[in-house]
XYZ file of C-alpha atoms in Angstrom:
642
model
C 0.000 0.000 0.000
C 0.854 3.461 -0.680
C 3.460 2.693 -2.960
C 5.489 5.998 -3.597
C 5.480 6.171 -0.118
C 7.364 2.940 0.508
C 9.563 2.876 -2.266
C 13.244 3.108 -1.647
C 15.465 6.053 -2.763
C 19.197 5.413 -2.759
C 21.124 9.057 -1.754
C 24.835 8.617 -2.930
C 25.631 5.404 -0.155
C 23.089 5.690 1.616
C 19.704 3.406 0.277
C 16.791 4.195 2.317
C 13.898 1.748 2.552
C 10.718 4.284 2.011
C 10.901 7.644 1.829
C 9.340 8.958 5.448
C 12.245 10.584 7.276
C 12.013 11.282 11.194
C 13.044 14.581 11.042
C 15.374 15.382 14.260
C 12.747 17.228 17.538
C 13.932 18.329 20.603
C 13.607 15.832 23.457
C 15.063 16.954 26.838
C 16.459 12.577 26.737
C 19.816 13.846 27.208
C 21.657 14.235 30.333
C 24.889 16.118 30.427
C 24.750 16.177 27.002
C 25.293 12.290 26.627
C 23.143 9.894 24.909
C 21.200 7.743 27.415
C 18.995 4.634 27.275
C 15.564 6.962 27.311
C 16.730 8.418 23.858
C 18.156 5.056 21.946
C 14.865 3.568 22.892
C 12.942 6.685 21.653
C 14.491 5.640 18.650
C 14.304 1.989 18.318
C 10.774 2.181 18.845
C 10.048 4.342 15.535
C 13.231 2.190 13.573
C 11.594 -1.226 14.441
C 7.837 0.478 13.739
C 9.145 1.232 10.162
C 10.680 4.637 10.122
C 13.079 4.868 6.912
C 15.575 7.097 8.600
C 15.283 8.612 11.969
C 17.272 11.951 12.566
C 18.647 12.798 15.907
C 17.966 15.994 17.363
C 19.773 19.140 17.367
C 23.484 18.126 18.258
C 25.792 20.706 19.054
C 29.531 21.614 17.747
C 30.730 24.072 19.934
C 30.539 22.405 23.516
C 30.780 26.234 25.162
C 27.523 26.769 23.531
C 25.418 23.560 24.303
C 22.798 23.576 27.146
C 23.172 19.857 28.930
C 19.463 19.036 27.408
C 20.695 18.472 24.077
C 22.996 16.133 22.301
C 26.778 16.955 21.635
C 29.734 16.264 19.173
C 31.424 18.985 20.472
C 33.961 16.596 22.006
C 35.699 12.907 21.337
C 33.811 11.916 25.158
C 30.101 12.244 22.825
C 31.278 9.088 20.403
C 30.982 6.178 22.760
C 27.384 7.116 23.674
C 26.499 8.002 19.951
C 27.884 5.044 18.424
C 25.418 2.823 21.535
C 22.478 5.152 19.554
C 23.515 4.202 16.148
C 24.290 0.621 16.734
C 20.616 0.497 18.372
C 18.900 2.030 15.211
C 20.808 -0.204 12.788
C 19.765 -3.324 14.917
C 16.787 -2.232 14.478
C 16.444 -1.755 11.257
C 16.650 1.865 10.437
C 19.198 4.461 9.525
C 20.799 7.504 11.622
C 21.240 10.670 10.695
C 22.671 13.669 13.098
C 21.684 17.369 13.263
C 24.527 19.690 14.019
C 23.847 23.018 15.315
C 24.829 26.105 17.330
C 21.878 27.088 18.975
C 22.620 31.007 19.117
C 19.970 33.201 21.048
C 17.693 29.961 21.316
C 20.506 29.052 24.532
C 20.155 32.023 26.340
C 17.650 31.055 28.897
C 20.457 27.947 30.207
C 23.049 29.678 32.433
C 26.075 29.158 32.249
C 26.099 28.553 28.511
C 27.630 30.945 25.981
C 25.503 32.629 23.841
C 26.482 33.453 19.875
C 24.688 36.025 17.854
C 25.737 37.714 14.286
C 25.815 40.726 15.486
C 25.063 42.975 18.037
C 22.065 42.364 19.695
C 21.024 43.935 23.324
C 19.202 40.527 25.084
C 17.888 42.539 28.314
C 18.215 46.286 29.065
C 21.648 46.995 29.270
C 22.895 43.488 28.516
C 24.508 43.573 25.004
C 25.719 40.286 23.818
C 28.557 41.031 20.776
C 28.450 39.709 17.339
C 30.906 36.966 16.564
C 34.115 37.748 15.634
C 36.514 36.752 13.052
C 38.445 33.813 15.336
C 34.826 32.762 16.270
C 33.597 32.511 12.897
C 36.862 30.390 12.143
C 36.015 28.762 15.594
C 32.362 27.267 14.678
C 33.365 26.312 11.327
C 36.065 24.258 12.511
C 33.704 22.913 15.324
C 31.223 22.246 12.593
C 33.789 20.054 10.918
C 35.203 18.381 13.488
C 31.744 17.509 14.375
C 31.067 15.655 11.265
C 34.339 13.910 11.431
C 32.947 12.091 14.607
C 29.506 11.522 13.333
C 31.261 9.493 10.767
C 33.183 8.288 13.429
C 29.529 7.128 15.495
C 28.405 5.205 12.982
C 25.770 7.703 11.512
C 24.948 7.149 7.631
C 24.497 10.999 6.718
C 24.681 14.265 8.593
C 22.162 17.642 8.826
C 23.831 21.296 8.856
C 20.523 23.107 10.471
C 20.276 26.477 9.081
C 16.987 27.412 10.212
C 15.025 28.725 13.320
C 16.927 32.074 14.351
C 20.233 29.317 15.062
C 23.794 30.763 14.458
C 23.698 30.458 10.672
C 20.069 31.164 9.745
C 21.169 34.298 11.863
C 23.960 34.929 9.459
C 22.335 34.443 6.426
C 18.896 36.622 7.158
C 19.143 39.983 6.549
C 16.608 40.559 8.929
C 19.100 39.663 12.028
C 22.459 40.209 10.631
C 23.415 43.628 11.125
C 27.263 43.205 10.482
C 29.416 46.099 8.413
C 32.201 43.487 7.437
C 32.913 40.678 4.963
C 29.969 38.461 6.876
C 27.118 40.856 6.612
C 25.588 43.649 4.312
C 25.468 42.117 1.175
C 23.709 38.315 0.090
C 27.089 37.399 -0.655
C 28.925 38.193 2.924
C 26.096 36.825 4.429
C 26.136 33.753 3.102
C 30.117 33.587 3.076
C 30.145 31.779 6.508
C 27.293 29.079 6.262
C 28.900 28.403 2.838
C 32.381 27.862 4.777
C 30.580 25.405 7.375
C 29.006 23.045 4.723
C 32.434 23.069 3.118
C 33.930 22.271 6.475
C 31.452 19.400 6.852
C 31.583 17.759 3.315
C 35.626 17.668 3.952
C 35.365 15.535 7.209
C 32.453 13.532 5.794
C 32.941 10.348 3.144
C 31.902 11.376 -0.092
C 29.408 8.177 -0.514
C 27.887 9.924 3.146
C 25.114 12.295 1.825
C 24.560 15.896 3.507
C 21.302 17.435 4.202
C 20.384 21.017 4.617
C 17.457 22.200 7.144
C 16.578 25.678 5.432
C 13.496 27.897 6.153
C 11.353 28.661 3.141
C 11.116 32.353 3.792
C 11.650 34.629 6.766
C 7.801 34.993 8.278
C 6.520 38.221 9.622
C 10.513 39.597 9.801
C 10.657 42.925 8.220
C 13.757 42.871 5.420
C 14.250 38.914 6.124
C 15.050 36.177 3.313
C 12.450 35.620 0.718
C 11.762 32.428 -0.614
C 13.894 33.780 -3.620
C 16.943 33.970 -1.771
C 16.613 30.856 -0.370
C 16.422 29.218 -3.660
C 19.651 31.517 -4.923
C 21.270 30.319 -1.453
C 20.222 26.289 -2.053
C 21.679 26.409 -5.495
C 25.533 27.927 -3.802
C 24.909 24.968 -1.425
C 24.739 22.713 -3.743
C 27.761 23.350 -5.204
C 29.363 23.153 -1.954
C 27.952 19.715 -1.268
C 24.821 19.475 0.100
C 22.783 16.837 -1.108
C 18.942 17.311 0.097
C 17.029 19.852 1.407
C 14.769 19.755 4.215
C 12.565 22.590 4.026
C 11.278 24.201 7.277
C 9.533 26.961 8.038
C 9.521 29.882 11.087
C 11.391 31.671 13.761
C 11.512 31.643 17.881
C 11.723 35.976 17.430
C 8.518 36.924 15.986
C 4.196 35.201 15.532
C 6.501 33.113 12.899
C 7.228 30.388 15.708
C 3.596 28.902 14.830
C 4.998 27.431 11.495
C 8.372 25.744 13.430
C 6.305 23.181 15.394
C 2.785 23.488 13.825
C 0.037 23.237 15.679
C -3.769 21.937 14.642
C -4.770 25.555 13.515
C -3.004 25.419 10.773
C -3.494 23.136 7.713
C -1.797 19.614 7.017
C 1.023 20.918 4.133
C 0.860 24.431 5.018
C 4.981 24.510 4.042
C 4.413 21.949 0.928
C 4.252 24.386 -1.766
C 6.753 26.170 -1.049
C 9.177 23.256 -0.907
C 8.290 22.018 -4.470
C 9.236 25.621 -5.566
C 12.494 25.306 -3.831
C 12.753 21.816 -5.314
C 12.097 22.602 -8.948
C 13.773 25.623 -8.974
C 17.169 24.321 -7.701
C 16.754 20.657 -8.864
C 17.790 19.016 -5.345
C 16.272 16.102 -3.831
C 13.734 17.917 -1.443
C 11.959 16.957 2.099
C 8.730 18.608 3.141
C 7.369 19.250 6.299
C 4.900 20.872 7.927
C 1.801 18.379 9.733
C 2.140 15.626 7.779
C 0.374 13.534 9.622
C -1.665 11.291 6.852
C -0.102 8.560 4.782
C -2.837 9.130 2.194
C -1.537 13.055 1.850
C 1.716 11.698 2.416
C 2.113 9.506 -0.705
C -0.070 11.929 -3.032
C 2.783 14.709 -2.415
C 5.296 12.114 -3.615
C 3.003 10.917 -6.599
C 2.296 14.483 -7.493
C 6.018 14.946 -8.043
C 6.353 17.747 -5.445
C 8.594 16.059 -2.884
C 11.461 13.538 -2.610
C 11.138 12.766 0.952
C 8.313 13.406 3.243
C 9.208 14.145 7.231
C 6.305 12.812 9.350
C 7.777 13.663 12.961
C 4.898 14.056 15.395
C 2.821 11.452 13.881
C 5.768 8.964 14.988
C 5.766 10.501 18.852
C 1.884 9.385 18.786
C 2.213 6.135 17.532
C 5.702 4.465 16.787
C 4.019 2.273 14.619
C 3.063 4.791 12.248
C 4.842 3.576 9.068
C 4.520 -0.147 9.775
C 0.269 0.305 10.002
C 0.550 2.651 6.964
C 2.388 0.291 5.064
C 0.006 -2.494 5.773
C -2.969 -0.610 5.274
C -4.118 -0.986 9.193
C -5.128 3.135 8.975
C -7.790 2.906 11.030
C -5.783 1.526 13.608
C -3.318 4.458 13.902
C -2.944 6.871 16.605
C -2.942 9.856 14.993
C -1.031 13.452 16.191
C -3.618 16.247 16.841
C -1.145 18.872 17.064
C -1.755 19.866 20.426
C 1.723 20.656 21.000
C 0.857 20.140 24.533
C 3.322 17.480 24.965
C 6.161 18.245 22.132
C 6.826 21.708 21.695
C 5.257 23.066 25.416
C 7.394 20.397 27.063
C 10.503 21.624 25.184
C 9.741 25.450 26.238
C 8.840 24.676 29.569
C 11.673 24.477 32.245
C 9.276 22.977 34.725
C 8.453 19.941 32.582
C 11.646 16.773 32.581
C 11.266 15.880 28.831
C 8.395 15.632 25.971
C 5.643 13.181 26.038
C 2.203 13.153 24.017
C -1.076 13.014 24.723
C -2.280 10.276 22.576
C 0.927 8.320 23.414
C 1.896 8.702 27.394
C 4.453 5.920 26.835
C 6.695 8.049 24.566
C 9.855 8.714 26.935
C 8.697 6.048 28.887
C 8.681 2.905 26.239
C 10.816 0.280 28.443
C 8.978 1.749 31.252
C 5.614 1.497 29.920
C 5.851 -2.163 27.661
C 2.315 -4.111 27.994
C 2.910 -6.702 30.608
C 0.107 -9.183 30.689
C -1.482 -9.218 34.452
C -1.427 -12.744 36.312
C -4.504 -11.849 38.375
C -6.857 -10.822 35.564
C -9.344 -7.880 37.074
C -13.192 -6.508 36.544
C -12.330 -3.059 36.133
C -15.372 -0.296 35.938
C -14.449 2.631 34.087
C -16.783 5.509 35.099
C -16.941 7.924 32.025
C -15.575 7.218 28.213
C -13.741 10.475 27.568
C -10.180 10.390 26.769
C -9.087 9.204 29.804
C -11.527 6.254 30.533
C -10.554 5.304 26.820
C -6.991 5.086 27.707
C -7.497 3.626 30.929
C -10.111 0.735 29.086
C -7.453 0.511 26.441
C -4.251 -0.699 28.455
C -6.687 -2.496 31.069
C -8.169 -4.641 27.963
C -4.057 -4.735 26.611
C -2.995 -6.409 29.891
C -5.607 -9.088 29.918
C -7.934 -7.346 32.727
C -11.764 -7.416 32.208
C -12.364 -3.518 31.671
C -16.347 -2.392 31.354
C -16.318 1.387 30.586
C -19.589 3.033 31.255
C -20.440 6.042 29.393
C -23.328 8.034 30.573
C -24.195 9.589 27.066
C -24.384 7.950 24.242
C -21.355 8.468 22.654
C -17.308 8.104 23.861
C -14.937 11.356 23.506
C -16.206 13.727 26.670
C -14.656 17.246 26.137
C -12.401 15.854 23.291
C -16.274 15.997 21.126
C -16.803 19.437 22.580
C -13.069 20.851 21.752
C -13.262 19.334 18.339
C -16.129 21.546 17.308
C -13.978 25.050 17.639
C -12.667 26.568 14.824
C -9.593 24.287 13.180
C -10.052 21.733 15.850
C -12.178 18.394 13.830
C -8.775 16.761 14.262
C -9.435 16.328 17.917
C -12.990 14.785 17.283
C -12.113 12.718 14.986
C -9.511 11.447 16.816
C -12.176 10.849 20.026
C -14.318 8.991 17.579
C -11.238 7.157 16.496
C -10.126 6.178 19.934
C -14.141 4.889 20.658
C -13.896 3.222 17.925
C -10.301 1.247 18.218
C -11.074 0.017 21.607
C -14.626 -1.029 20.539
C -12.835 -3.556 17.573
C -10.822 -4.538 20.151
C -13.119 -6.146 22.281
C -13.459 -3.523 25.003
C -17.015 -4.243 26.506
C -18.394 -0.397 26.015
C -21.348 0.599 27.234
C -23.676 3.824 26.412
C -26.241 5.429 27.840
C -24.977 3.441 31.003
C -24.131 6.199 33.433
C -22.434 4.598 36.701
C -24.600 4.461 39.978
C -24.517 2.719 42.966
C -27.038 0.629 41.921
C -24.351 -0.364 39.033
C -21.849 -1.380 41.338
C -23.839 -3.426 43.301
C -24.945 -5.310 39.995
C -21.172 -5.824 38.776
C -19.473 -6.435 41.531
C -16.467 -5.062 40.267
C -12.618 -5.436 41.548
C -11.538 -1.998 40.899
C -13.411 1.138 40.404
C -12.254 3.938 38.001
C -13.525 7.284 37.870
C -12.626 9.327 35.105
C -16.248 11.106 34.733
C -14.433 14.381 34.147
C -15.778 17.895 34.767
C -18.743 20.223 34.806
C -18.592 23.722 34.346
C -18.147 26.254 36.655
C -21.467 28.609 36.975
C -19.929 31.795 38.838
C -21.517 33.327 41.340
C -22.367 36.294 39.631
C -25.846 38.517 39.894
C -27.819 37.769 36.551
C -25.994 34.479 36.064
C -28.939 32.227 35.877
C -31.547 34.732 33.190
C -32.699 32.765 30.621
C -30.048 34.289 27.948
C -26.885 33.068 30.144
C -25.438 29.917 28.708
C -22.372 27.934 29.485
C -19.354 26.899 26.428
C -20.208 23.166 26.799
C -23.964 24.335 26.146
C -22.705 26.242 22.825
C -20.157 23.791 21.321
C -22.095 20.953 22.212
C -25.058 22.282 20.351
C -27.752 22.632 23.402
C -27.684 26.208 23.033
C -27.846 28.571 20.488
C -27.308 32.416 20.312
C -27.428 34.895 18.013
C -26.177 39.311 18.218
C -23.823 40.508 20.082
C -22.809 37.859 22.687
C -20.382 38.455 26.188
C -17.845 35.455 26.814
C -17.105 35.740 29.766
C -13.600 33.918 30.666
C -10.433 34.485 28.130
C -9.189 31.366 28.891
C -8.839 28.478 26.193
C -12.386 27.522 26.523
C -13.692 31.178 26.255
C -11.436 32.255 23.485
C -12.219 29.093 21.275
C -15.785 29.500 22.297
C -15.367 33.118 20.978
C -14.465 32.103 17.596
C -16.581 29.640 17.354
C -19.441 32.186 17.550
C -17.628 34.938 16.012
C -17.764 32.420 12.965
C -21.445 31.772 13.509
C -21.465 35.640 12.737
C -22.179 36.912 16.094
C -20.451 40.356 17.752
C -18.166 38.893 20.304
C -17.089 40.382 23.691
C -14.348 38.717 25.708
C -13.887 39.894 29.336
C -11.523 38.457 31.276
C -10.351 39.570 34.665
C -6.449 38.468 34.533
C -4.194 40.960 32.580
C -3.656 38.996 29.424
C -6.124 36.082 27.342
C -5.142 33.012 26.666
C -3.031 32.480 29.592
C -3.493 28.575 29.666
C -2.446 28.367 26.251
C 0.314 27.192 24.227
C 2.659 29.418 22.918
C 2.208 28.433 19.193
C -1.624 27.880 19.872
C -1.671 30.984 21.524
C -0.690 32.847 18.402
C -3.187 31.539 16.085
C -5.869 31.720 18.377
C -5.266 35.496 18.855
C -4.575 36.271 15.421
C -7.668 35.152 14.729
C -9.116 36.640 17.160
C -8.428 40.149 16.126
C -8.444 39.164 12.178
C -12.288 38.179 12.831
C -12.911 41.576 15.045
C -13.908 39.923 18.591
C -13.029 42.747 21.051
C -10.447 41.678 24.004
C -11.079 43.290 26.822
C -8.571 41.606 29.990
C -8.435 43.199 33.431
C -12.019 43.340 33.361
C -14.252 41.546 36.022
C -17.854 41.011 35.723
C -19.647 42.043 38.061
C -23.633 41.431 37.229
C -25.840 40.266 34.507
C -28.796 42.492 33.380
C -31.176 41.744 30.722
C -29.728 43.485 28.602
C -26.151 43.850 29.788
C -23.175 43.017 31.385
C -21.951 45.450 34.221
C -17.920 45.197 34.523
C -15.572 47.043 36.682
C -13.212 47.581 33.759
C -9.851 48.720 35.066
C -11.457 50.775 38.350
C -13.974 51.967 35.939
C -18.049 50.502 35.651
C -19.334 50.525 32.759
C -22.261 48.139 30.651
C -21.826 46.691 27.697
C -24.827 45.861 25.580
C -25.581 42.681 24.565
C -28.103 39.620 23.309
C -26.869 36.845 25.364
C -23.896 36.118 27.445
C -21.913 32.514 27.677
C -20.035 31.792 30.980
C -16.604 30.141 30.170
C -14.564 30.513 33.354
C -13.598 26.482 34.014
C -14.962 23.509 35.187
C -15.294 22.058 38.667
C -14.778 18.056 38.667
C -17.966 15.798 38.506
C -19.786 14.737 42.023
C -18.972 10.907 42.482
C -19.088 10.852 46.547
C -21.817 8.178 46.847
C -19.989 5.988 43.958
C -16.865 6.294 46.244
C -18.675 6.086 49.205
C -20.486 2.449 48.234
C -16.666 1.544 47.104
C -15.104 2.106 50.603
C -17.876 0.661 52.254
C -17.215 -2.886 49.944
C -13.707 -2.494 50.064
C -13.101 -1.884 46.157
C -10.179 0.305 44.975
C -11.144 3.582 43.459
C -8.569 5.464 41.455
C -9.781 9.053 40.471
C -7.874 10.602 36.883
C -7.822 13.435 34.862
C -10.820 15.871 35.337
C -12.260 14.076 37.773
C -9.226 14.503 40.165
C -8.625 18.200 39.389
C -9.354 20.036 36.347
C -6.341 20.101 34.183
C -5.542 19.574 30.490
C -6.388 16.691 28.276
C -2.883 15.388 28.245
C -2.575 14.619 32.059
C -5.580 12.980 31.863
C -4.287 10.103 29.254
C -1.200 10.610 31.518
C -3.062 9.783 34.707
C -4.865 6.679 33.180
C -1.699 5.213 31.250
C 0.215 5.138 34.636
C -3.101 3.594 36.908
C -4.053 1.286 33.745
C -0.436 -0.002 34.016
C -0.572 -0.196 38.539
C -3.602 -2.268 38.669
């Protein structure tokens, strides 16, 4: 199946055995910069589920300049552990590739780590970090070299110079950040005088059978004076010449509203980048890699059949399901996990210095695969599920998995919970479909599922069960404010669940994820939308990449953002707020409450349970409100105790 897909490509030695390409993410699997066991089985998992060539994550050159989170070649010390990660792959049947990079501004957050910029740039008040100077320049590009030279020396079959993403030599080559007077800025040609010098540097240390790829952006977004797409195609074709091989063509930037298109998240389409890298491809005549939420093998091998792309780089789709390429290739789609771009687990996890490492919320066992390997139970268990959201699917899933007897109750009459309700805001279906998917994978599976079936005492008694799970989620929160219960108040699950309808010029009140989706969602409907929120800034619970679609569109459709504002009553036709010290009304039809959710009442459940002496475990929602991916965290890990 999908045969463009799986066909093999040979790149001067290296023969690949389809054409999907991990492309190298961020991790936080590193310690001290060294390779350990958490990463190599990262990567075994997606080489033995069918990956053609899985490429490590950022790796740096210049060990000065390399926070301990990430990979390093800077020094001989790095091989041992690399070559473990290589050997691991090949044993398992894939190929390694390495990305080598200087991370330049994108470090500065890590103390104690030197930061490398262009040219002059002031990171704080006061704190002015220099450009780079000659011996520096001379520095990294040895660095660069040397770091190929023991890639080779690892084991890897081909090597990635990353010059993309605001790093040290996308900040050379953009106009837009290189503000140097010398022989390295000013002109296309200075600029491009020292990332030309570093693939040289590479293709001398590599083997010339060992091909070279070349992470590029397509264009600089929303950078005033940055690379067009038409210098990157005049600086592809000098590349070439140098020795790169293939292009992998990115997109974005950490400095500006262009970081949504670097990890992509569900608001924008699948392909967004594609078009611009069969430009880029046809224009310079290079064997070319797309990205950009790839997440389909069906859209996967129509890009290859439509002659637009050599190599397609599914990355995320492989963090949800390892066994992406091994189900595609067999034609088991409906059995795939598939990405959502949530970014709650990928990207957030990466930004967040609070978080130990990346994980996903349709796969909790990524970072955790020895960890969390199905182990068959010896004392087989009657587990009751309470509640078929995303959580009681997860928990029913690896239950059913281990050989317990799971019965997940479901008191409406379909499974997904909130998942249903998210997937109906703007650019969200992904998420429903992928609830209906879930329902419907466990269901084929065997899972006894039952609808309409809403657990009660009364249901416990009947059953008799072992173990008790309660993962009936969340209500929402109906704040106690004057006016709050007039017949034209409604709630966000009311709205996107399609109980309620409203119609004019409509108050959300709550800027929060749930209120600003809900917003759109009626702003598209073609109502007037008000936000008030009573914290400083919306969106606060968001994403950073999420955030900046959501409020893009926000103000593109015209919904009016008004944040240090607290409601204080409800008229009939009103809403009185205390809007920075100052009262004031605004007018409106009907108003929609989206300030959170309080968890679901099951004190009688638990009290029958304690009285019988059955285990209850309480997860996700129905613990404490929190996102959707510690909820399928909470059941993997309980799923796995019992």
């Amino acid at each position: 199946m999908f045969s463009y897909l799986f066909s093999p490509m040979k790149l001067r030695g290296l023969e690949l055995k389809n054409r999907i390409i991990m492309p190298a993410m961020g991790t936080k699997f590193p310690k001290d910069n060294e390779v350990t066991e958490q990463l190599i089985q990262y990567h075994v998992d997606r080489a033995k589920g069918g990956s053609g060539l899985n490429m490590v994550e950022v790796t740096g050159v210049h060990q000065p300049s390399v926070p301990g989170i990430y990979p390093s070649l800077g020094e001989d010390r790095f091989i041992p552990g690399m070559k473990r990660l290589t050997d691991a792959i090949h044993e398992a049947g894939g190929k390694a590739g390495v990305q080598l990079w200087q991370g330049s501004i994108a470090v500065a957050a890590h103390q104690g780590i030197q930061v490398i910029v262009a040219s002059d740039l002031e990171l704080a008040p006061g704190y002015v970090v220099k450009g780079a100077d000659k011996a520096l320049i001379d520095e990294l590009t040895t660095c660069y070299g040397k770091a190929a030279h023991r890639a080779v020396e690892a084991g890897y079959d081909c090597v990635e110079v990353h010059m993309a993403h605001n790093y040290i030599l996308h900040s050379f080559l953009s106009p837009a950040i290189n503000k140097r007077t010398d022989e390295y800025g000013g002109t296309f040609e200075n600029r491009a005088r020292f990332p030309l010098a570093v693939i040289e540097s590479i293709r001398k240390n590599i083997p010339d059978d060992m091909p070279l790829f070349m992470r590029i952006d397509a264009q600089d977004d929303y950078l005033e004076n940055g690379m067009t797409i038409e210098d990157v195609i005049a600086f592809c074709k000098l590349a070439k010449e140098a020795g790169v091989d293939v292009l992998d063509i990115s997109r974005g930037n950490i400095i500006s509203a262009g970081i949504k298109f670097e990890v992509p998240p569900i608001d924008l389409p699948r392909a967004f980048n594609i078009e611009n890298a069969a430009r880029i491809r046809r224009e310079t005549g290079m064997v070319t890699m797309g990205v950009g939420r790839i997440n389909d093998p069906e859209l996967a091998d129509r890009l290859l059949q439509e002659d637009k792309l050599d190599l397609v780089g599914i990355g995320r789709a492989q963090l949800a399901d390892p066994e992406f390429c091994n189900k595609s290739k067999e034609g088991r789609l409906d059995d795939i996990v598939r990405c959502v771009g949530c970014n709650q687990g990928c990207y957030d996890a990466c930004e967040s210095h609070v978080i130990p490492h990346i994980t996903c919320l349709r796969n909790p066992a990524l970072g955790k695969e020895n960890e969390y390997r199905i182990s068959k139970t010896k004392k087989p268990k009657t587990v009751l599920i309470a509640g078929g959201g995303m959580a009681g699917m997860e928990a029913a899933d690896v239950l059913y998995a281990r050989g317990h007897h799971p019965v997940l109750c479901e008191a409406s009459d379909r499974l997904g919970g909130q998942f249903l309700l998210a997937g109906e805001a703007p650019r969200k279906l992904e998420m429903k479909l992928a609830a209906m998917s879930k329902g419907e994978q466990i269901t084929r599976r065997g899972v006894d599922v039952r609808l309409n079936a809403p657990v009660t005492p009364a249901l416990i008694e009947e059953l008799k069960p072992d173990v008790v799970i309660n993962a009936i989620g969340a209500l929402p929160i109906i704040p106690p404010i004057p006016g709050i219960n007039l017949p034209h108040v409604k709630n966000s699950h009311e709205i996107l669940g399609g109980k309620a309808s409203v119609e004019g010029n409509v108050v959300v009140i709550g800027g929060g994820l749930v209120g600003l989706e809900t917003a759109e969602y009626l702003s598209d409907k073609g109502c007037k939308v008000t936000v008030v929120e009573m914290l400083e800034g919306l969106g606060t619970d968001l994403g950073t990449t999420r955030k900046v679609c959501v409020m893009e569109n926000l103000y593109m459709e015209g919904v009016t953002q008004m944040p240090n504002c607290k409601c204080l009553e409800i008229t009939g036709d009103g809403v009185v707020v205390d809007n920075g010290g100052e009262k004031q009304t605004i007018p409106c039809d009907y108003v929609v409450a989206a300030v959170g959710v309080h968890s679901a009442d099951f004190s009688a459940e638990e009290a029958l349970c304690k009285e019988k002496g059955i285990p209850v475990y309480t997860i996700g929602d129905a613990e404490k409100p929190r996102r959707a991916i510690d909820a399928t965290a909470d059941a993997a890990r309980i799923a796995r105790e019992i």
